Coordinates of C-alpha atoms and ligand atoms in Angstrom, one line a residue:
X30 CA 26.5 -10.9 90.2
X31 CA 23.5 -8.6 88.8
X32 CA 23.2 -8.1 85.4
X33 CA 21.3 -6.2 82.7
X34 CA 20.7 -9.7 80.8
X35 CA 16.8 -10.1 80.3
X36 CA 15.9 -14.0 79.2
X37 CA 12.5 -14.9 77.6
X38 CA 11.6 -18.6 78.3
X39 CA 10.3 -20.6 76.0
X40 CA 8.0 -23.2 77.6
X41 CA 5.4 -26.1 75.7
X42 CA 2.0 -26.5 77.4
X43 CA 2.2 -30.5 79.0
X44 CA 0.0 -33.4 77.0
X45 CA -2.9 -32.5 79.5
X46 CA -2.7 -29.0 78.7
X47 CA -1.5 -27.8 82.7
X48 CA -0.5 -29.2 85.4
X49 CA 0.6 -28.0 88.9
X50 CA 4.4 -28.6 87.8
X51 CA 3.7 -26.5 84.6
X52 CA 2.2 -23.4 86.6
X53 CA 4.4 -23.7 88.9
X54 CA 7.8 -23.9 86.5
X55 CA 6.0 -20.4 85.0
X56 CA 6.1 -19.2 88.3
X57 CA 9.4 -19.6 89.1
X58 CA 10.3 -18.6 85.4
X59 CA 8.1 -15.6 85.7
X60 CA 9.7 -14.5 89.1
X61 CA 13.1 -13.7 87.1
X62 CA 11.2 -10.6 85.9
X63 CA 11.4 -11.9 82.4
X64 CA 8.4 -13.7 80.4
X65 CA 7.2 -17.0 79.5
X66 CA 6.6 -17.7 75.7
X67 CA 4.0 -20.5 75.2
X68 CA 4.3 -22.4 72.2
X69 CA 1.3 -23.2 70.2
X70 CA 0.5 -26.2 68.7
X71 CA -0.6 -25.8 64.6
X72 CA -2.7 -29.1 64.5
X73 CA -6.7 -29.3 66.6
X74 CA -5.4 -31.1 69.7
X75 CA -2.3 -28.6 70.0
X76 CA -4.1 -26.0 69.6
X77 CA -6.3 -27.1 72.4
X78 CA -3.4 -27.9 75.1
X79 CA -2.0 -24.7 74.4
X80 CA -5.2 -22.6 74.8
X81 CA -5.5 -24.7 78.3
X82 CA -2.6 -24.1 79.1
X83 CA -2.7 -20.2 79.0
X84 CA -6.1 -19.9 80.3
X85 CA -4.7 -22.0 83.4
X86 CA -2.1 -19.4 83.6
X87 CA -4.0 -16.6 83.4
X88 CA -6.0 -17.6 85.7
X89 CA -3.5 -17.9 88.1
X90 CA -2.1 -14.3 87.6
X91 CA 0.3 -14.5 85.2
X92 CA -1.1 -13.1 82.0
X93 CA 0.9 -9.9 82.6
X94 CA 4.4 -12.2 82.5
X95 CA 3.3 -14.7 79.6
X96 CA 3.8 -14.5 75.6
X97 CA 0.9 -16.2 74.0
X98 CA 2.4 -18.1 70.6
X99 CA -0.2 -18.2 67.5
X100 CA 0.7 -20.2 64.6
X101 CA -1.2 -18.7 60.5
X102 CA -1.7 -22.1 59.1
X103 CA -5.0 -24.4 60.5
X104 CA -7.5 -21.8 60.8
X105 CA -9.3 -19.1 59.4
X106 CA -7.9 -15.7 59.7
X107 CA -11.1 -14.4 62.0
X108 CA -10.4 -17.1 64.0
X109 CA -7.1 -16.3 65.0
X110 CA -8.0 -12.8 65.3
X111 CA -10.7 -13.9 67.6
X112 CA -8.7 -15.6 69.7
X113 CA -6.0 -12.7 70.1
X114 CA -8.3 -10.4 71.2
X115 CA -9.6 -13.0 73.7
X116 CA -5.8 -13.2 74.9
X117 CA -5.9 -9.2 75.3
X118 CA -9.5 -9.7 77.6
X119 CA -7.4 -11.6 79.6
X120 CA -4.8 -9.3 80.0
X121 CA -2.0 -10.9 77.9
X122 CA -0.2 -7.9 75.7
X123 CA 3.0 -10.0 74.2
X124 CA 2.2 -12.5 71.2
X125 CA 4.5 -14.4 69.5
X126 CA 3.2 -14.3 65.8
X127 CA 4.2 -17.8 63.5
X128 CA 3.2 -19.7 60.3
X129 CA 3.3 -22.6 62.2
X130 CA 4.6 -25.8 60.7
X131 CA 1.6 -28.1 60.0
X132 CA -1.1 -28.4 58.1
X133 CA -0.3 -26.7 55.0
X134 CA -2.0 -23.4 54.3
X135 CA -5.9 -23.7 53.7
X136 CA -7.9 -21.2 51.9
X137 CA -9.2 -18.4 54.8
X138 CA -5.8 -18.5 56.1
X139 CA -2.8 -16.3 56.7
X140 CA -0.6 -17.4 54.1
X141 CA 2.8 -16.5 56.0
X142 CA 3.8 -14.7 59.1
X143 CA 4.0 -11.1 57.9
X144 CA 0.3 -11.4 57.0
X145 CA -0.7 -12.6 60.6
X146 CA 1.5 -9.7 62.1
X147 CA 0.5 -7.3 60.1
X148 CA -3.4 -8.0 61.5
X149 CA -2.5 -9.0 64.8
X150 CA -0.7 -5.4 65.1
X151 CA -4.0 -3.8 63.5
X152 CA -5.7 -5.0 66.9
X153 CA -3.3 -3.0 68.9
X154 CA -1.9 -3.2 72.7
X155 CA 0.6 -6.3 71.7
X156 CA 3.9 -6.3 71.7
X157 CA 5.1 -9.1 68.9
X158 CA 7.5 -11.3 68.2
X159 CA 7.9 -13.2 65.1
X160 CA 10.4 -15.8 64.5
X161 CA 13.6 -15.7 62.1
X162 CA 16.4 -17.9 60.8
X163 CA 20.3 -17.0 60.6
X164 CA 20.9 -20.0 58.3
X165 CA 18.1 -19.8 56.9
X166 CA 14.5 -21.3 56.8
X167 CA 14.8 -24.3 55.3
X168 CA 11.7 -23.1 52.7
X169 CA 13.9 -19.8 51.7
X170 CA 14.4 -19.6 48.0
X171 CA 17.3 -17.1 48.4
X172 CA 19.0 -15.2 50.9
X173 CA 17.9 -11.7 50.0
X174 CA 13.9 -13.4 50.3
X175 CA 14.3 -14.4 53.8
X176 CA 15.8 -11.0 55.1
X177 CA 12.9 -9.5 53.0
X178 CA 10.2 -11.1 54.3
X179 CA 11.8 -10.6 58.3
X180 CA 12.0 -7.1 57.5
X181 CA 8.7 -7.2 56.1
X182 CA 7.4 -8.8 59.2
X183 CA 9.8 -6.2 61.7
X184 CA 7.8 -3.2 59.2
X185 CA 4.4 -4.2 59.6
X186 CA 4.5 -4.4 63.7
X187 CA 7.1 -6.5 64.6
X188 CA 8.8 -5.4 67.6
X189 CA 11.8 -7.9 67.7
X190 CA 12.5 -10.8 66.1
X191 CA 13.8 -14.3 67.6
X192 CA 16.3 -16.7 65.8
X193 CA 16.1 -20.1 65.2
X194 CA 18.6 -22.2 68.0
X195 CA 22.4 -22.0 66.6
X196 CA 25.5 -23.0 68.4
X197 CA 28.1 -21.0 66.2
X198 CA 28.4 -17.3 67.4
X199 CA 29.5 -15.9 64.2
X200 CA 26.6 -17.2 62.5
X201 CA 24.4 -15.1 64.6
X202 CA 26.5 -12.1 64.4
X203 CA 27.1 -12.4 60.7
X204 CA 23.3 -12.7 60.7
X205 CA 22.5 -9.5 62.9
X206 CA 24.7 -7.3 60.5
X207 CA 22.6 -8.4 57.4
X208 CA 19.5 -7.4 58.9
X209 CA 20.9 -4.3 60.0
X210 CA 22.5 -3.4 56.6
X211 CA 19.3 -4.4 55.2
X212 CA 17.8 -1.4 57.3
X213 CA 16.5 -3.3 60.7
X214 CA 16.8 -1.4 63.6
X215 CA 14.7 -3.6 65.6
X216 CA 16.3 -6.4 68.2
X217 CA 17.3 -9.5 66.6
X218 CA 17.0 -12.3 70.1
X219 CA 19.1 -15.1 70.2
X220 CA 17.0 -18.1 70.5
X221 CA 19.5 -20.7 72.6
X222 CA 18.9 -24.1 72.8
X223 CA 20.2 -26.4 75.9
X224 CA 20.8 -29.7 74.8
X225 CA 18.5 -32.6 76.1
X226 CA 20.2 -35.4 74.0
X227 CA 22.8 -35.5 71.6
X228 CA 20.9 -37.6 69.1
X229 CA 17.1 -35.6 69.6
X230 CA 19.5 -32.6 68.8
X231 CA 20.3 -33.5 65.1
X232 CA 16.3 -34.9 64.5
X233 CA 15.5 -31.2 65.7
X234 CA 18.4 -29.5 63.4
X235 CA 17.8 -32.1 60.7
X236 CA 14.3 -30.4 60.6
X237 CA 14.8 -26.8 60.9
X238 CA 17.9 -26.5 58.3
X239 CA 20.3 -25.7 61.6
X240 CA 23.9 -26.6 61.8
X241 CA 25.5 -29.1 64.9
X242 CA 28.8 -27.9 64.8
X243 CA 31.9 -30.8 65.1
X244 CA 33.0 -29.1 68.6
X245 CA 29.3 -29.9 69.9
X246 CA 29.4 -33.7 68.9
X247 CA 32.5 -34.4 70.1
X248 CA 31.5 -32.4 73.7
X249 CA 28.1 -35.1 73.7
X250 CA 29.5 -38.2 72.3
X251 CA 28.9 -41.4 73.8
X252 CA 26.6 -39.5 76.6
X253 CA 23.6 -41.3 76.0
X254 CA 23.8 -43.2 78.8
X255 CA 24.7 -40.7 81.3
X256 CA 22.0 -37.9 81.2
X257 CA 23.6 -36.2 84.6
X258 CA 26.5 -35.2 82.9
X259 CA 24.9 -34.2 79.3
X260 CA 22.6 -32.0 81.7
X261 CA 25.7 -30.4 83.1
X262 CA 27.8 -29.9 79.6
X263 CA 24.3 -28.6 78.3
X264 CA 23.7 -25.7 81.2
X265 CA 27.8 -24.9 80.4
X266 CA 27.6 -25.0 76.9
X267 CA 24.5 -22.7 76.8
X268 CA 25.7 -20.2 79.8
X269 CA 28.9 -20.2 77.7
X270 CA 27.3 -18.7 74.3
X271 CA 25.1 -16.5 76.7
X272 CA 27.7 -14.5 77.6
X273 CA 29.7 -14.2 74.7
X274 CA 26.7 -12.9 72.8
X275 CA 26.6 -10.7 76.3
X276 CA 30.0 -9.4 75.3
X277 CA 29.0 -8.8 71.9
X278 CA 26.4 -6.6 73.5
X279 CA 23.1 -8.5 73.4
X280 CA 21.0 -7.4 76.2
X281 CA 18.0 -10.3 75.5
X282 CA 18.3 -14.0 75.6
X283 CA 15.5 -16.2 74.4
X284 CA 15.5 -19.5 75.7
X285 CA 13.8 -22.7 74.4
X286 CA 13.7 -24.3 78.1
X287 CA 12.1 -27.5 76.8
X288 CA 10.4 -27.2 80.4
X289 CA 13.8 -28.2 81.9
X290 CA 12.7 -25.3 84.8
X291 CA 15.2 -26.1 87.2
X292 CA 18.4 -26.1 84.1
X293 CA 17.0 -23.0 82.6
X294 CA 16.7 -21.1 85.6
X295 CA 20.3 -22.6 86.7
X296 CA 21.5 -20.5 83.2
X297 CA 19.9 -17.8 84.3
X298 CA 21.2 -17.7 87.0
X299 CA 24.9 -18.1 85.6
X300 CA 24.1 -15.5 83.4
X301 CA 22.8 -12.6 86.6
X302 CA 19.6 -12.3 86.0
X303 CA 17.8 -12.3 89.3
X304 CA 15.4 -14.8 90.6
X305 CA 12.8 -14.7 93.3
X306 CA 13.1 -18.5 94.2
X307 CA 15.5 -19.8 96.0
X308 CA 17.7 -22.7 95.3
X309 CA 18.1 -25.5 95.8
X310 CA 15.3 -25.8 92.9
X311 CA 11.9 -27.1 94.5
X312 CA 11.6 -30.6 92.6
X313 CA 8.1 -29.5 92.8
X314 CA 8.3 -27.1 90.1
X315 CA 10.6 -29.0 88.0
X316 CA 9.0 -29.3 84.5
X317 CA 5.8 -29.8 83.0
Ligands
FAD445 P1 7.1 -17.2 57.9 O1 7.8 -16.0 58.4 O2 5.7 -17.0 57.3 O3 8.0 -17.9 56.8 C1 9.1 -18.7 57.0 C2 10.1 -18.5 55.9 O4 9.5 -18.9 54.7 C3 10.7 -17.2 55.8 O5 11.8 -16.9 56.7 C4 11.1 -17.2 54.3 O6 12.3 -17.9 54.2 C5 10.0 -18.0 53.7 N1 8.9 -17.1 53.2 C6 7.6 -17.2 53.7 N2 6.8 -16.3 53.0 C7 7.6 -15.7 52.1 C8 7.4 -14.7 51.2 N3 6.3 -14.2 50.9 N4 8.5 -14.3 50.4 C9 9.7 -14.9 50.6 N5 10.0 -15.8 51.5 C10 8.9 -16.2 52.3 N6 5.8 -23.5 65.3 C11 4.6 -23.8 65.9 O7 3.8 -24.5 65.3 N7 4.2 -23.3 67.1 C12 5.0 -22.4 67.9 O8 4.7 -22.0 69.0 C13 6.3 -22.1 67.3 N8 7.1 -21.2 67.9 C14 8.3 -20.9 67.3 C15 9.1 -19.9 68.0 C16 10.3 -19.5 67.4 C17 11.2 -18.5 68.1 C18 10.7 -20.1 66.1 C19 12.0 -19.7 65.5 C20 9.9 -21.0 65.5 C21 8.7 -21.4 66.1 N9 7.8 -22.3 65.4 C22 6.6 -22.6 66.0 C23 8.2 -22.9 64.1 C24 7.7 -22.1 62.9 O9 6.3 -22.2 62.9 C25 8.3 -22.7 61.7 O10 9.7 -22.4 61.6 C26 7.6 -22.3 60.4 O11 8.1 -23.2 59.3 C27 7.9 -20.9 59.9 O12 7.3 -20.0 60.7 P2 7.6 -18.4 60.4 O13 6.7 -17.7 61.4 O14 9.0 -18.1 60.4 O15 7.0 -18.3 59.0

């Protein structure tokens, strides 16, 4: 089965920054033809791991297939700046541009996303992402503020913007026709989220304001003890939505792979999107 489906990969630079797992799950990411998102981490020691962690990959060839993450909040402006057009020395051309959640904003600092876009797209030769929320950001005063600022964000250089995880189709769809009655023409991404564990699912949604549908729970319950088969449900579950929101004729996927390599590129594979390492998975470049 081919398909037309591209998936962006969401992966987290390890606790040491790399490892030979970690290159090697971008590699095998990377060889879909898609691109590895890194995250970046808002606080010092993040920061660092994630900055190690796409130095390592640049180095070994893979700034051309990588999305460097940078987070507004926990540094000065020319800081940030600095460091994008350090990213673009190295070759790197696709940021993902974020408030970040932590620390709160300091004075010298972006004070939201829209502001770090609109910069980061003053320094040309990226394309940016920036992050939204179809039930909203859990700081939104009102409905027509958060489709506001996205738009704002999509105006000043935005290129397509990536939703929060969601489970509920029609929350995503309801969402996507908002945005475009409010005059976005630019792609609104999917973000999916496979589920690790049942109960780390609701801390994470507890956090970010998202909804864990009744249907979900009941598919998980009493799993904890059986990660096999909550590993299975999750690669069905998420291959599942994937190609409804296909049939509802979304043509890119982002997927938050917590560095599950060998699950996400299992979905990927469900889904058609070709791959240029063959299965079964090397346990070698399992994870991070
Ligand atoms: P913003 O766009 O600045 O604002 C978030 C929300 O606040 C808006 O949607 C809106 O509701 C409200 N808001 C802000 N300013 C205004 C305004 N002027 N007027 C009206 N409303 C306003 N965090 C990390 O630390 N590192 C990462 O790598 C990372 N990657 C992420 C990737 C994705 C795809 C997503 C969805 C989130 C990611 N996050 C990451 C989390 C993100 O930093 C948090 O969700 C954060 O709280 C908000 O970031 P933002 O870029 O959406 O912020």
């Amino acid at each position: 089965m081919t398909s037309s489906l591209y998936i962006s990969f969401e992966v987290f630079p390890p606790k040491s920054g790399t490892s030979e797992k970690f290159v090697g799950g971008v590699r095998a990411l990377a060889g879909t033809g898609s691109h590895v998102s890194v995250t970046y981490g808002a606080s010092g020691s993040g920061r660092d791991r994630s900055e190690t962690a796409l130095n390592a990959l640049c180095d070994a060839g893979f700034a051309g297939s990588i999305a460097a993450h940078l987070t507004a909040t926990g540094q000065p402006k020319d800081q940030i700046l600095a460091l994008a057009r350090f990213w673009k020395s190295k070759g790197i051309r696709r940021l993902v541009a974020l408030r970040g959640d932590a620390p709160p904003v300091g004075p010298g600092e972006f004070a939201c996303a829209a502001e770090l876009t609109e910069a980061l797209a003053g320094i040309g030769g990226f394309d940016i992402g920036v992050a939204c929320y179809p039930e909203g950001h859990p700081k939104s005063t009102s409905r027509e503020a958060e489709i506001d600022h996205l738009k704002r964000k999509l105006d000043g250089g935005a290129s397509h913007a990536i939703t929060q995880f969601f489970f509920d189709l029609d929350l995503f769809l309801r969402f996507r026709d908002e945005c475009v009655a409010a005059g976005m023409e630019k792609p609104i991404v999917p973000g999916l989220l496979p589920i690790a564990s049942l109960d780390g699912l609701h801390k994470f949604a507890d956090g970010c304001g998202a909804t864990v549908p009744a249907w979900l729970d009941a598919r998980f319950a009493g799993l904890e003890n059986d990660p096999e088969t909550v590993r299975t449900l999750s690669v069905a579950t998420t291959v599942s939505l994937g190609e409804r929101l296909a049939a509802e004729g979304v043509d890119h996927i982002h997927l938050y792979t917590l560095n599950r390599t060998r699950d996400a590129m299992t979905i990927a594979r469900a889904l058609g999107v070709p791959q240029s390492v063959p299965f079964p998975f090397p346990a070698t470049e399992e994870a991070a």
